[in-house]
Structure formats: structure tokens, C-alpha cells
mmCIF file of C-alpha atoms in Angstrom:
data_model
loop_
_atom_site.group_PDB
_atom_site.id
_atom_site.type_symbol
_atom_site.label_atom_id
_atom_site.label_comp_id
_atom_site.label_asym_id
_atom_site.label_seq_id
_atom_site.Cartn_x
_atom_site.Cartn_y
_atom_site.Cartn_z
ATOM 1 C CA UNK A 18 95.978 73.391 89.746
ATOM 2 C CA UNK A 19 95.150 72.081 93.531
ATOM 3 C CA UNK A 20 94.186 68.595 93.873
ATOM 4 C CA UNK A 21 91.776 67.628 97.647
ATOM 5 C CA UNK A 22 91.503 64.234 98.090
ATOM 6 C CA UNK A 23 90.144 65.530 101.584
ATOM 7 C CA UNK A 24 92.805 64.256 103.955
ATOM 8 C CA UNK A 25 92.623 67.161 106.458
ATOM 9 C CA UNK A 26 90.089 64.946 108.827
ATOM 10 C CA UNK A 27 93.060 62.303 109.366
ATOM 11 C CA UNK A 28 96.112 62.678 111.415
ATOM 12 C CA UNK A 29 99.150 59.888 110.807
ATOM 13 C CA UNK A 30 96.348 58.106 108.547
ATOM 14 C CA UNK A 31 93.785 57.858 111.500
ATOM 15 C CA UNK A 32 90.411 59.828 111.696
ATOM 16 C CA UNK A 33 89.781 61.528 114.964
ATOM 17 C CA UNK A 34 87.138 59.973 116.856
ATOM 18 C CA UNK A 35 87.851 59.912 120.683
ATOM 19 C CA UNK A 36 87.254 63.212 122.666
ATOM 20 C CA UNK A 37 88.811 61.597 125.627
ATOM 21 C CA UNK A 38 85.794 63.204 128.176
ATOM 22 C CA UNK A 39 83.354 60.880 129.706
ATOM 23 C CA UNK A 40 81.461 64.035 130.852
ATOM 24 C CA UNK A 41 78.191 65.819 129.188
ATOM 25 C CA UNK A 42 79.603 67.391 126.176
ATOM 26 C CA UNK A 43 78.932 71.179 126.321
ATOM 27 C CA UNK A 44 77.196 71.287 122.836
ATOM 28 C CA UNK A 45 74.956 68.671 123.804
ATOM 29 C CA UNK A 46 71.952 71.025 123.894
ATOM 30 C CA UNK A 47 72.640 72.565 120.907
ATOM 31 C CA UNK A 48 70.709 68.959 119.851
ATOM 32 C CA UNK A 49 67.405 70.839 121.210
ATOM 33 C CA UNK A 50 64.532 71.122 118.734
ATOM 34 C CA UNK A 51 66.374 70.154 115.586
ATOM 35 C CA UNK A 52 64.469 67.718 113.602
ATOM 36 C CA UNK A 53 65.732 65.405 110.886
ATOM 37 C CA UNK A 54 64.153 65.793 107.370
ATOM 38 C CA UNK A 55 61.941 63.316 106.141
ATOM 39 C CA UNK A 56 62.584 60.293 104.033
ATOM 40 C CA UNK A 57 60.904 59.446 101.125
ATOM 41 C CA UNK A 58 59.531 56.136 100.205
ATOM 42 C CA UNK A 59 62.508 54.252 98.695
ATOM 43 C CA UNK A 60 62.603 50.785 96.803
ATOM 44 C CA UNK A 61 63.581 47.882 99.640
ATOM 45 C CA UNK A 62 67.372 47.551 99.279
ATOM 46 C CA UNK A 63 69.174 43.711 97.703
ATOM 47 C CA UNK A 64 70.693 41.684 99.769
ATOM 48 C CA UNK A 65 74.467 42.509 99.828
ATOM 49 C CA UNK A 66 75.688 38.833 98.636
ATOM 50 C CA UNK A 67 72.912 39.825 95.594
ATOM 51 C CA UNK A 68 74.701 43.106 95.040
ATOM 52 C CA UNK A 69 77.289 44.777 93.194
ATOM 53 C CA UNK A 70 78.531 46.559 96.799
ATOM 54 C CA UNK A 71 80.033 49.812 95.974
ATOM 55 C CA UNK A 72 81.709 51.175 99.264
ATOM 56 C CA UNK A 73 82.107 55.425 99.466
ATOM 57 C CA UNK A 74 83.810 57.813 102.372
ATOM 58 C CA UNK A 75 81.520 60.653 103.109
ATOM 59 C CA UNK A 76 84.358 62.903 102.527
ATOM 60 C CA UNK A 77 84.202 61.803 98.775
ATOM 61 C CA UNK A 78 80.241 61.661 98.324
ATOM 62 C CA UNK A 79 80.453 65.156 99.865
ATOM 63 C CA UNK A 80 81.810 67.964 100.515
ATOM 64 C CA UNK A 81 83.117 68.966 103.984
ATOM 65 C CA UNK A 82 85.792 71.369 103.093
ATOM 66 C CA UNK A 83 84.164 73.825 105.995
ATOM 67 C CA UNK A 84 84.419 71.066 108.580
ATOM 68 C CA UNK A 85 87.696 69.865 107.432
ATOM 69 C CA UNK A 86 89.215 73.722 108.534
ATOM 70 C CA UNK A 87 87.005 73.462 111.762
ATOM 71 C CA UNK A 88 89.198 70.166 112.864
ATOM 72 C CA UNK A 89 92.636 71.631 111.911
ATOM 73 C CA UNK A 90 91.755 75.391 113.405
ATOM 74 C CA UNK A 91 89.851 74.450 116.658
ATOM 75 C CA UNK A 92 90.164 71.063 117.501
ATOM 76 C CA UNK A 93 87.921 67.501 117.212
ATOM 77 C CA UNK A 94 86.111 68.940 120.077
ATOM 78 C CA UNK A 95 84.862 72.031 118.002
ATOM 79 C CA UNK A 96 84.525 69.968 115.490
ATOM 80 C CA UNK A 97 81.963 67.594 116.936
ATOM 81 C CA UNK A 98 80.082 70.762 117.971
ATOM 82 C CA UNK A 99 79.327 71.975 114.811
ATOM 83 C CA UNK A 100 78.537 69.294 113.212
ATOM 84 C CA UNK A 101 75.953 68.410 115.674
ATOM 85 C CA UNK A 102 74.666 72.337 115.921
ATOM 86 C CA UNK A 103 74.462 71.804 111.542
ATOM 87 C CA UNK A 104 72.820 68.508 111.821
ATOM 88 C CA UNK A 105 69.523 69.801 109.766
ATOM 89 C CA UNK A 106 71.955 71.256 107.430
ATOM 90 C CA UNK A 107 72.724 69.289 103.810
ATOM 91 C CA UNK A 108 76.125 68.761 102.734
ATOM 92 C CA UNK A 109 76.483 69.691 99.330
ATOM 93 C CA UNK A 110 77.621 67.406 96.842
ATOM 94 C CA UNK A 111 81.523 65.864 96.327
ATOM 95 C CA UNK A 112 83.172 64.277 93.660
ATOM 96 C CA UNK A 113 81.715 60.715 93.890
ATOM 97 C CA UNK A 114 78.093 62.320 93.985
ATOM 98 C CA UNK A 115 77.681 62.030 90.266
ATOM 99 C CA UNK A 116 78.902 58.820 89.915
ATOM 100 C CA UNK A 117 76.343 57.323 92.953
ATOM 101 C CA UNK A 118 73.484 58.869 91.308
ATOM 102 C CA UNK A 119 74.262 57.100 87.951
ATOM 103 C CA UNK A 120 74.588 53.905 90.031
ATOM 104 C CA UNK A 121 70.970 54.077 90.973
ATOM 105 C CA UNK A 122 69.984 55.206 87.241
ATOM 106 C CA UNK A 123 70.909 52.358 86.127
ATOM 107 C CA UNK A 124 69.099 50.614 89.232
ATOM 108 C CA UNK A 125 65.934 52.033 87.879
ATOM 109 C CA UNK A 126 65.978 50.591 84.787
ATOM 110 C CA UNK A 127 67.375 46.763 85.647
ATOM 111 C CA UNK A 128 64.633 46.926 88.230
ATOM 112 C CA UNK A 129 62.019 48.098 85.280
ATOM 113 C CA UNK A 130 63.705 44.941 83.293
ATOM 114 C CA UNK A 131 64.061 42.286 86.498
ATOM 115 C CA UNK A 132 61.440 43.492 88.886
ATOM 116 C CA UNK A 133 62.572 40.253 91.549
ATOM 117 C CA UNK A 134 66.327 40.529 90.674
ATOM 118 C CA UNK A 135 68.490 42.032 92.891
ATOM 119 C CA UNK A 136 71.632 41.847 91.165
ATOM 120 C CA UNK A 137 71.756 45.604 91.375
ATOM 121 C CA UNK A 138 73.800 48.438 92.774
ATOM 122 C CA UNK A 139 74.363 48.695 96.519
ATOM 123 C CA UNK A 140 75.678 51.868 97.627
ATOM 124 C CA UNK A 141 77.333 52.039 101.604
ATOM 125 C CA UNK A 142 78.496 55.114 103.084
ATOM 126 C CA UNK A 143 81.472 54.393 104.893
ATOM 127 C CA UNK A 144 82.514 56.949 107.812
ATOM 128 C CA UNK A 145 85.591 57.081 110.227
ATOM 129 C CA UNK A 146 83.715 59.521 112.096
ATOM 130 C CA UNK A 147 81.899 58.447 115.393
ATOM 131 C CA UNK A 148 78.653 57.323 115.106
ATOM 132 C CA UNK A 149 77.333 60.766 117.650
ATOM 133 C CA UNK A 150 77.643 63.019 114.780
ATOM 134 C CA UNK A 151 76.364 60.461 112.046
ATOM 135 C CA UNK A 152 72.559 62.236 112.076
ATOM 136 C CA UNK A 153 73.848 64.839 109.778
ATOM 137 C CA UNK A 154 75.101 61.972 107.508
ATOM 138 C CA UNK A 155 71.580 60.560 107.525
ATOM 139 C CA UNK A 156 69.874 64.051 107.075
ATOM 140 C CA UNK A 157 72.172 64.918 103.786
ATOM 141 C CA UNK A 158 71.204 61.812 102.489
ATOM 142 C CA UNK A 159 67.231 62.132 103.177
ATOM 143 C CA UNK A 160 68.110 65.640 101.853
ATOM 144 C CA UNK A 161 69.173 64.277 97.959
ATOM 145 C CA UNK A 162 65.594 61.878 97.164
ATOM 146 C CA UNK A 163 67.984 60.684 94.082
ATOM 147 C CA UNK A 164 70.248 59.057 96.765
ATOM 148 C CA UNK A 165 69.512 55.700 97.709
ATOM 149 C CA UNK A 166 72.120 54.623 100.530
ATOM 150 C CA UNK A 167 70.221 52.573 103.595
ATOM 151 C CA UNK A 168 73.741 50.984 104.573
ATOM 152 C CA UNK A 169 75.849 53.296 106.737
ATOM 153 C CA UNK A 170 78.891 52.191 108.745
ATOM 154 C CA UNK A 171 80.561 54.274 110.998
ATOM 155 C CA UNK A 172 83.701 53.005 112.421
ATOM 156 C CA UNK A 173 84.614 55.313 114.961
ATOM 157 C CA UNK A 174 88.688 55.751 113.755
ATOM 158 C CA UNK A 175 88.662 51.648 113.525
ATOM 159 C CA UNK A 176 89.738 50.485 110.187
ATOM 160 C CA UNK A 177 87.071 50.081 107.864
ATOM 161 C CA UNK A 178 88.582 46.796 105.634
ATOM 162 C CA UNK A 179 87.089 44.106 107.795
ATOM 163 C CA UNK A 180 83.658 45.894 106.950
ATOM 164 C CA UNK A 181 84.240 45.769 103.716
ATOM 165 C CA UNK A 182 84.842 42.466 103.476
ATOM 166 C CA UNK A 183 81.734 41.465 105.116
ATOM 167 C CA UNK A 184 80.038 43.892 103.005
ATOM 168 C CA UNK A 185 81.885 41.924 99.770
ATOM 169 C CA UNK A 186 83.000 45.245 98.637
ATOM 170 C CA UNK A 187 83.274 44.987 94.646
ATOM 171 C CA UNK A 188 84.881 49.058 94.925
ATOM 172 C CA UNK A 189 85.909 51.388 97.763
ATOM 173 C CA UNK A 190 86.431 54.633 96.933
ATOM 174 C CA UNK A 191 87.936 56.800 99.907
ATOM 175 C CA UNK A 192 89.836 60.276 99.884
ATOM 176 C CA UNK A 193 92.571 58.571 102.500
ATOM 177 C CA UNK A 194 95.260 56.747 100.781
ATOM 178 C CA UNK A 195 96.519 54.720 103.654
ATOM 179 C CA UNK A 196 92.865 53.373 103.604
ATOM 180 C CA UNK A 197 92.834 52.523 99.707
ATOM 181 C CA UNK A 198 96.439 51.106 99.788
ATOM 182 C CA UNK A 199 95.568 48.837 102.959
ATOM 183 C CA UNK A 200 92.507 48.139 100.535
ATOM 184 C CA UNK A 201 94.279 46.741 97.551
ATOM 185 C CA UNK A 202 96.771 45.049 99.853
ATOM 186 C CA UNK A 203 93.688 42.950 100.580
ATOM 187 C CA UNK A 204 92.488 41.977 97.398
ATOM 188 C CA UNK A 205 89.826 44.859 97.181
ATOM 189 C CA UNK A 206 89.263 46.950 94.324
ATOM 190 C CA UNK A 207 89.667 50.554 95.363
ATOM 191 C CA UNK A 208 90.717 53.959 94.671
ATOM 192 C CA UNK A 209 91.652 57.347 96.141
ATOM 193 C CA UNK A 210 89.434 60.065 94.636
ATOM 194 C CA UNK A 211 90.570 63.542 93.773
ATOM 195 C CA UNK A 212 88.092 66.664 93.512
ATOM 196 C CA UNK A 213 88.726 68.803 90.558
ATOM 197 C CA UNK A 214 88.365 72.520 90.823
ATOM 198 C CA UNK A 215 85.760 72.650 88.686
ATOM 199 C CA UNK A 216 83.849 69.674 87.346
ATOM 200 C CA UNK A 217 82.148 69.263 83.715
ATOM 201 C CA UNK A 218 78.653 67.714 83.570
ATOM 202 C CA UNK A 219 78.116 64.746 82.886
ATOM 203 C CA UNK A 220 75.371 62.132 81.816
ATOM 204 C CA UNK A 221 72.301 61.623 84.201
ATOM 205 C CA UNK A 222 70.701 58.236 82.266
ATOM 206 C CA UNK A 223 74.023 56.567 81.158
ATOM 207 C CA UNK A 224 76.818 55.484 83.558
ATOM 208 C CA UNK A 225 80.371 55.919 82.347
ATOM 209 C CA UNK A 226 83.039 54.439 83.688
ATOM 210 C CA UNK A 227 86.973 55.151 82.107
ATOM 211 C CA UNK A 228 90.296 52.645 82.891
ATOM 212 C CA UNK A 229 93.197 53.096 82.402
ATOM 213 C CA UNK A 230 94.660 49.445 81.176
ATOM 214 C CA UNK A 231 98.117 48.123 82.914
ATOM 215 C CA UNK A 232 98.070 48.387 86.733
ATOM 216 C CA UNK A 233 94.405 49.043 86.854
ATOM 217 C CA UNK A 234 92.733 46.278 85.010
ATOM 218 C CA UNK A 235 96.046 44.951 83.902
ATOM 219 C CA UNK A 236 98.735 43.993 85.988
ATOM 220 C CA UNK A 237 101.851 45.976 85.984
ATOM 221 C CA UNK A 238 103.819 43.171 84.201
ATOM 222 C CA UNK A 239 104.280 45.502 81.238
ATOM 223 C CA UNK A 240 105.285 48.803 82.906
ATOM 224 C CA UNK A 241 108.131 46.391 85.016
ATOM 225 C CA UNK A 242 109.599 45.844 81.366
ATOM 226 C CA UNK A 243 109.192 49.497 80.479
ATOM 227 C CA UNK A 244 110.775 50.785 83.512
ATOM 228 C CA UNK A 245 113.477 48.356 83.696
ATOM 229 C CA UNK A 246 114.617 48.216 79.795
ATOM 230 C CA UNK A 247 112.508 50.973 77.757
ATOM 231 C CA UNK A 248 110.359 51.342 75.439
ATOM 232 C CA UNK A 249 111.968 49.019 72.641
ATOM 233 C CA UNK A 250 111.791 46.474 74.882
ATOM 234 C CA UNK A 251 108.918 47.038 75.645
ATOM 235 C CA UNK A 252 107.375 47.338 72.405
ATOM 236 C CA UNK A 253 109.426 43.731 71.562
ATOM 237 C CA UNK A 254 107.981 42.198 74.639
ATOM 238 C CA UNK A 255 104.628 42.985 73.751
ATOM 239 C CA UNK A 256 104.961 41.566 70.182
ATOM 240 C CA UNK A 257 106.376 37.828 71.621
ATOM 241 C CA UNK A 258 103.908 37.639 74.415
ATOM 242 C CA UNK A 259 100.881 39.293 72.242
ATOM 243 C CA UNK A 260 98.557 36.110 72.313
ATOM 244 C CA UNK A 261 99.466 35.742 75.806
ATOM 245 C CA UNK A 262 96.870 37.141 78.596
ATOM 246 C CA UNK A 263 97.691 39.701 80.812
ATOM 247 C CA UNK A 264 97.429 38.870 84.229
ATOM 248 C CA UNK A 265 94.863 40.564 86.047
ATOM 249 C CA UNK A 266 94.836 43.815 88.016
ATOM 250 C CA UNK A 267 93.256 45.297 91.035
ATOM 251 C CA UNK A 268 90.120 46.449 88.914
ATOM 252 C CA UNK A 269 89.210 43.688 86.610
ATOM 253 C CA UNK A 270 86.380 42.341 89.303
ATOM 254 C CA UNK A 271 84.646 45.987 88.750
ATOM 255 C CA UNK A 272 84.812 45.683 84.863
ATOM 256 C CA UNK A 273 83.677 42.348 85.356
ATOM 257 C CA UNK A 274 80.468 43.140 87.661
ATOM 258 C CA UNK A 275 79.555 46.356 85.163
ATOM 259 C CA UNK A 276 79.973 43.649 82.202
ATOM 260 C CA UNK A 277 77.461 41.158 83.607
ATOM 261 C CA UNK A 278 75.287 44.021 84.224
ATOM 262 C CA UNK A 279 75.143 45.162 80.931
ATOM 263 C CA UNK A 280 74.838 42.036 79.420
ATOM 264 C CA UNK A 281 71.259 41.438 81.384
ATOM 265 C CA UNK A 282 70.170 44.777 79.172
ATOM 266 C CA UNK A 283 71.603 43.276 75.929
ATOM 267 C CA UNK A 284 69.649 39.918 76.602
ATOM 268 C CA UNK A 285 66.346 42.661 76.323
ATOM 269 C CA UNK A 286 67.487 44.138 73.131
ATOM 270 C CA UNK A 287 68.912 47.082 74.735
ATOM 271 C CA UNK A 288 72.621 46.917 73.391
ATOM 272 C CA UNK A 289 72.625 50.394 71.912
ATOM 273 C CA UNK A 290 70.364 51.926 74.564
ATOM 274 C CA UNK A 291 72.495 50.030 77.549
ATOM 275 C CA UNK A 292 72.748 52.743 80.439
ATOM 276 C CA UNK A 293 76.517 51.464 81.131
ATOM 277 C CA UNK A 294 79.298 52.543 79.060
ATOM 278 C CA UNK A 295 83.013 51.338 79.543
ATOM 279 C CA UNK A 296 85.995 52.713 78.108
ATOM 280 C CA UNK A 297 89.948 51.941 77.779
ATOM 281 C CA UNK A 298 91.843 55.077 77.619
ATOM 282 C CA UNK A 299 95.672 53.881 77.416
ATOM 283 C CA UNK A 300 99.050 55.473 76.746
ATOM 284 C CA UNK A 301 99.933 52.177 74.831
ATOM 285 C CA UNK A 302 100.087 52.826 70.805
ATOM 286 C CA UNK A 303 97.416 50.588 69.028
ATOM 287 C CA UNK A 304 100.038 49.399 66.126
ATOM 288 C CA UNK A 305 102.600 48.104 68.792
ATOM 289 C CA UNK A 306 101.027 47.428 72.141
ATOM 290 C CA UNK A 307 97.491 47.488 71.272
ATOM 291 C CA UNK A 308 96.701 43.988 70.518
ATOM 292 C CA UNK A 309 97.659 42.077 73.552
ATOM 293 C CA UNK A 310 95.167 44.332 75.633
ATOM 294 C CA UNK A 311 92.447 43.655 73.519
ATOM 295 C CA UNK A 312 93.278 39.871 73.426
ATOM 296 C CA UNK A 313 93.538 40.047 77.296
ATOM 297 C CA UNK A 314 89.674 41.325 77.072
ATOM 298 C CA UNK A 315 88.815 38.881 75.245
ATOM 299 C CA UNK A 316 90.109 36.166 76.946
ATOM 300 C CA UNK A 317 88.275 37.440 79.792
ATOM 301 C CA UNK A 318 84.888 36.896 78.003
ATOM 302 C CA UNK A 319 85.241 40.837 78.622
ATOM 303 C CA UNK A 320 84.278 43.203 76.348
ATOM 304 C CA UNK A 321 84.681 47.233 76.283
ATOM 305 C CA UNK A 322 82.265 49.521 74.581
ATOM 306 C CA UNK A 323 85.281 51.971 73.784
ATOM 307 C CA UNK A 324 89.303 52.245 73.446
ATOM 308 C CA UNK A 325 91.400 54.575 72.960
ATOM 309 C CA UNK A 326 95.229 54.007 72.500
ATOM 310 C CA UNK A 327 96.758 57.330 73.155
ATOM 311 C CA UNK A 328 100.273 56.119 72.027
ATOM 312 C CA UNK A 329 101.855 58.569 75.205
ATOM 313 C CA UNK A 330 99.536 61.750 74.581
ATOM 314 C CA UNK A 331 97.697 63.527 77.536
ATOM 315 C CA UNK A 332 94.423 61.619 78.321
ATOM 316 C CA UNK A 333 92.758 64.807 79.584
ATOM 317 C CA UNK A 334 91.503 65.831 76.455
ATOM 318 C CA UNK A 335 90.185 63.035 75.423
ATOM 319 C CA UNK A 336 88.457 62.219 78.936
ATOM 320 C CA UNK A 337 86.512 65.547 78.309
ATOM 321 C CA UNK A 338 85.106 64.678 75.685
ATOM 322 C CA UNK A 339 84.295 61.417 77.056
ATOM 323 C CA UNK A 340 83.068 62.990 80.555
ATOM 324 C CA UNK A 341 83.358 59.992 82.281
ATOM 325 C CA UNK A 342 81.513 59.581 85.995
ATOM 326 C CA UNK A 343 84.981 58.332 87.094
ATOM 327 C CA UNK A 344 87.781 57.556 85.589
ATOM 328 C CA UNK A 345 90.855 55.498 87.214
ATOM 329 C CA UNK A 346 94.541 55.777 87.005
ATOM 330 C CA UNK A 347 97.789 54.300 88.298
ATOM 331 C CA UNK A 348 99.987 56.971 87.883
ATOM 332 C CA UNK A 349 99.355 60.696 89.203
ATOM 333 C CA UNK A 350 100.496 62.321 86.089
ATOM 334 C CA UNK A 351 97.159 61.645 84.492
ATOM 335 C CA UNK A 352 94.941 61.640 86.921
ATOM 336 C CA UNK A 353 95.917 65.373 87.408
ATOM 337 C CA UNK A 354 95.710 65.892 83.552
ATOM 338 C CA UNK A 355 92.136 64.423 84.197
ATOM 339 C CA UNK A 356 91.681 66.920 86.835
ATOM 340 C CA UNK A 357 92.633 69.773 85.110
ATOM 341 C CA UNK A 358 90.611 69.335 82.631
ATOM 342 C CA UNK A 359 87.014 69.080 84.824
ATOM 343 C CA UNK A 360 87.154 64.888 85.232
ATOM 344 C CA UNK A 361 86.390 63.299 88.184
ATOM 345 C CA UNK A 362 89.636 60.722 88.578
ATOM 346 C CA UNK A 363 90.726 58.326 90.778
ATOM 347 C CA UNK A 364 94.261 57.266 91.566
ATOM 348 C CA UNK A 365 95.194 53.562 91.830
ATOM 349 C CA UNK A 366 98.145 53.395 94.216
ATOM 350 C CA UNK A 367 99.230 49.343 92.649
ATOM 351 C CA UNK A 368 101.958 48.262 90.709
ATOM 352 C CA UNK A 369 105.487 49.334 89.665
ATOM 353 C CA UNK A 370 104.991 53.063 89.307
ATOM 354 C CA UNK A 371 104.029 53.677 92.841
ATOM 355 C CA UNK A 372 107.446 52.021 93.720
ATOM 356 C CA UNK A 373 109.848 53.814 91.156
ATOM 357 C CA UNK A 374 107.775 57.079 92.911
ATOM 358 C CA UNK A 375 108.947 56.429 96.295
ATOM 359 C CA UNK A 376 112.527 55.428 95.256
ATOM 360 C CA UNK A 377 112.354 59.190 93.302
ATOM 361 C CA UNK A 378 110.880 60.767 96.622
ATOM 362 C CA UNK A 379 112.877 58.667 98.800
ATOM 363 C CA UNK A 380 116.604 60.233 96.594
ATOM 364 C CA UNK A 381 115.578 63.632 96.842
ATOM 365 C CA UNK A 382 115.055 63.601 99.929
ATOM 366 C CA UNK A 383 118.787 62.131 100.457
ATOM 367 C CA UNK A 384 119.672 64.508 98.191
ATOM 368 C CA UNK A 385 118.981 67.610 99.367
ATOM 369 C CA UNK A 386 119.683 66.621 102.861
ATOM 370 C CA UNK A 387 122.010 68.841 104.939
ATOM 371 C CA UNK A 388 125.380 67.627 104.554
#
């Protein structure tokens, strides 16, 4: 199976943006008698220090596989060209598209609960791409009427992270892993999104969100013990420090927002009809590891509508069965068993695994070098 994460558009971690001509670009009148489509009448958007702020690349709310070849075959300036001739023409939907639709499902029913509230999803589209071929952006987004995304920043190749701090990004999700890892360097939840070849479907009225525990909403405290001693150790470490909290990890603020969320439906009565669902799915064993991440939870004031301790088995069959909107990892492994098996997952580039991966890249490549 073939993971895209959608990093053809980038060169060196950079999207191309300048085309280095201050002359009248030749596909300039290819503009000529295109028209835009039509909005519909959307609900007024909350103010972003209301929101929960959830920050997505267009080359993970859609898909631009066709323009991604265009830029490596012919060039940015054929690029550009087409993308401006296709202006009136709707993306079709990527990997995140599911997950932003559920976003404003919910939105429709907090705002049928709290009709002045606006502590309520607030989806911006966040583009590298040059702000001259943004109308097809715009279109593709008139085109869906169950989008709602009125914020659009287009950075023009500059690095999007002091945007999303003024935007007080609560998750960035991005197909460019320099991005995401410059991201979490910063304090801000995010995540590098994969596209499965071929995706199961998955709930329109109830949002589903899957974690993985240590390095995601954990820190990686644990996994340092596992790497460095094994799994006894581990399992003993566990045991003495069980009533102590983890420390937190890069996605505890997002399980936090989703939790005060829900708990505005359980203050109506709507526990078991609550349109957000949140689930652990860990490789710890319940017997020996369990307890201490359910005592973190809790110590949280955190609660999780579902966990599942694995005890080292595949998480890909039970993430189908969940069918998750998203579901977020720290190490590869399982977000490709996620993949493979039709989920939409998201790789968390924190903690101690993504160093013991680089040392392993890092001595093959000595290794097999000529000697």
C-alpha cells in the first residue's frame, strides 16, 4: 500500500510561489468570461478568540493529485496556468473533507442548543500557494454548500505558524511535515495527514475523533522507558508511578476543546445523543499499563467515551470498526495499518519514536555507504 501525504507541491519543504516575471503572464486571458459559482447564504462566522480554530492545507481538504503532476512535469509556471484556466472547476474531496463536514454537524446542532454562543467550530483553509490562483480555492468551497470556511490565508511560500498563532490554532492539519514539525515545535497541536487508497464511510451526524495515548495526548515519558530498558521495565514503571499523572502531550488541548464541547450537550440531556465521540485506541495492555492512562484522564477532569487497550495488536482492525473521522498516531507503523485498512490517520511527528527513527535511518544510511 502507497501512502500521499501530498508533498509533491513543495521543494526542500517550501511551496512554490514566485514566478520570478514581473511581465503579463501569458495565461492571463485565459481569466476571460469565467465566472465564480455562487455562494449560498451561510450562518455569520464566531469570532476566532470564541472558537475552537481548526487550521487545514488545501492539499488535505482536497484533492490536487492532477495539479501536483502539473508542477513536477511542467513547471510552477504551467502550473499557475491551469489552475487559473480550471478556476470554475471543483476540486474533489481529500482526506480531511469528512472530518470538516462533521465539524460543522456538530455546529448545527450547538447553534440549535446556544443560538448566541459562539463557542463553535472555526474552520481556516490554510494555502502556501499565492493568493493569484486562490479563486479556484474559493469556487471549490462555494461548490460543497456543506462547507462552511469564510477564513482563507494564503501565504504565498511564507511560513504559515505566525498565522496560526494569531488565528489561536487549537489543530493544524497539513500534508507537509516540515510544516507540522515546525508546528509542534511551537506548542501547536498538529498533524501530518495521510490519504488512504480507498476510504470507508463514515458517520455524517456524529463526529469521531481516535488517539492514540503516549506521545499524542500523553507525553512520551513512557515509550523513553520502553525504548531504553523494555518492556519489564516498562510494565514495573508503570505499576510505581500508576497514581502519578502523565504529563501532557501535543494533543491534550484538542481533547480538551472537544470535551468542553460535549459537555455543553450533556448539560441539555443529550449525553447519549452527543454528536462527539472520543476514543483511546492504545498498544498498552489494560491489566499492566492501563490504569495510569485512565488516572491521567481523570486527573484532567477529562473523560473519553471509549478505550481500547490493544496490549501490542494491530489497531487497524479495530479503527474499522470504529471508522473514525481521524484518527492520530505517533508512530508510522500504525498509522499505515490505519491506512490500509480505509482510515483516515494522521501522524504525530513528537516524542521518542521519531528520534530512535532517525538514529535507524541515520545507521543505514552509514551502513550501506560505499566503503
Amino acid at each position: 500500500m502507497s501512502l500521499n501525504n501530498g508533498q509533491t507541491l513543495t521543494v526542500s519543504g517550501q511551496d512554490m510561489t514566485k514566478n520570478g516575471s514581473s511581465n503579463r503572464a501569458p495565461w492571463d486571458d485565459a481569466r476571460t468570461g469565467l465566472k465564480p459559482s455562487t455562494p449560498t447564504r451561510k450562518p455569520k462566522p464566531p469570532k476566532p478568540e470564541n472558537a475552537i480554530t481548526i487550521v487545514v492545507s488545501s492539499r488535505v481538504l482536497f484533492n490536487m493529485e492532477k495539479e501536483q503532476q502539473i508542477y513536477k512535469q511542467h513547471g510552477m509556471e504551467e502550473y499557475i496556468k491551469y489552475q487559473v484556466e480550471h478556476e470554475t472547476e471543483p476540486f474533489s474531496p481529500g482526506p480531511a473533507f469528512s472530518f470538516i463536514k462533521a465539524l460543522e454537524a456538530v455546529n448545527t446542532r450547538l447553534r440549535e442548543l446556544y443560538p448566541e454562543s459562539e463557542e463553535l467550530f472555526d474552520v481556516v483553509l490554510m494555502t502556501n500557494n499565492h493568493a493569484y490562483v486562490g479563486l479556484r480555492l474559493i469556487n471549490t468551497i462555494n461548490h460543497h454548500p456543506e462547507l462552511f470556511i469564510e477564513r482563507f490565508c494564503m501565504t504565498g511560500g511564507n511560513s504559515p505558524i505566525g498565522y496560526l498563532k494569531a488565528y489561536h490554532t487549537n489543530l493544524y492539519l497539513s500534508a507537509d511535515p516540515v510544516k507540522v514539525r515546525e508546528a509542534l515545535e511551537e506548542g501547536i497541536a498538529a498533524a501530518i495527514m495521510f490519504t488512504p487508497e480507498k476510504m470507508k464511510e463514515v458517520s455524517e451526524t456524529q463526529l469521531r475523533v481516535a488517539f492514540d495515548g503516549d506521545a499524542v495526548l500523553f507525553s512520551d515519558e513512557s515509550e523513553r522507558i520502553y525504548k531504553a530498558h523494555g518492556l519489564d521495565k516498562f510494565f514495573e514503571h508503570e505499576k510505581t508511578h500508576e497514581n502519578k499523572p502523565l504529563d501532557h502531550g501535543p494533543l491534550k488541548g484538542f481533547l480538551e476543546v472537544l470535551g468542553k464541547l460535549q459537555k455543553k450537550f450533556y448539560d441539555k440531556g443529550q449525553r447519549m445523543d452527543c454528536p462527539i465521540r472520543t476514543y483511546l485506541v492504545t498498544a498498552r495492555s489494560a491489566a499492566s499499563s492501563g490504569a495510569r492512562a485512565l488516572k491521567t484522564l481523570r486527573s484532567w477532569g477529562l473523560e473519553i467515551d471509549e478505550a481500547l487497550f490493544l496490549a501490542g495488536a494491530s489497531k487497524g482492525p479495530m479503527l474499522e470498526k470504529i471508522r473514525p473521522h481521524i484518527f492520530f498516531d505517533d508512530q508510522m507503523f500504525h498509522v499505515e495499518g490505519a491506512a490500509e485498512m480505509g482510515t483516515v490517520a494522521c501522524h504525530v511527528p513528537y516524542g521518542e519514536a521519531q528520534r530512535v527513527t532517525k538514529k535507524a535511518i541515520k545507521d543505514k544510511e552509514i551502513s550501506s555507504a560505499p566503503k
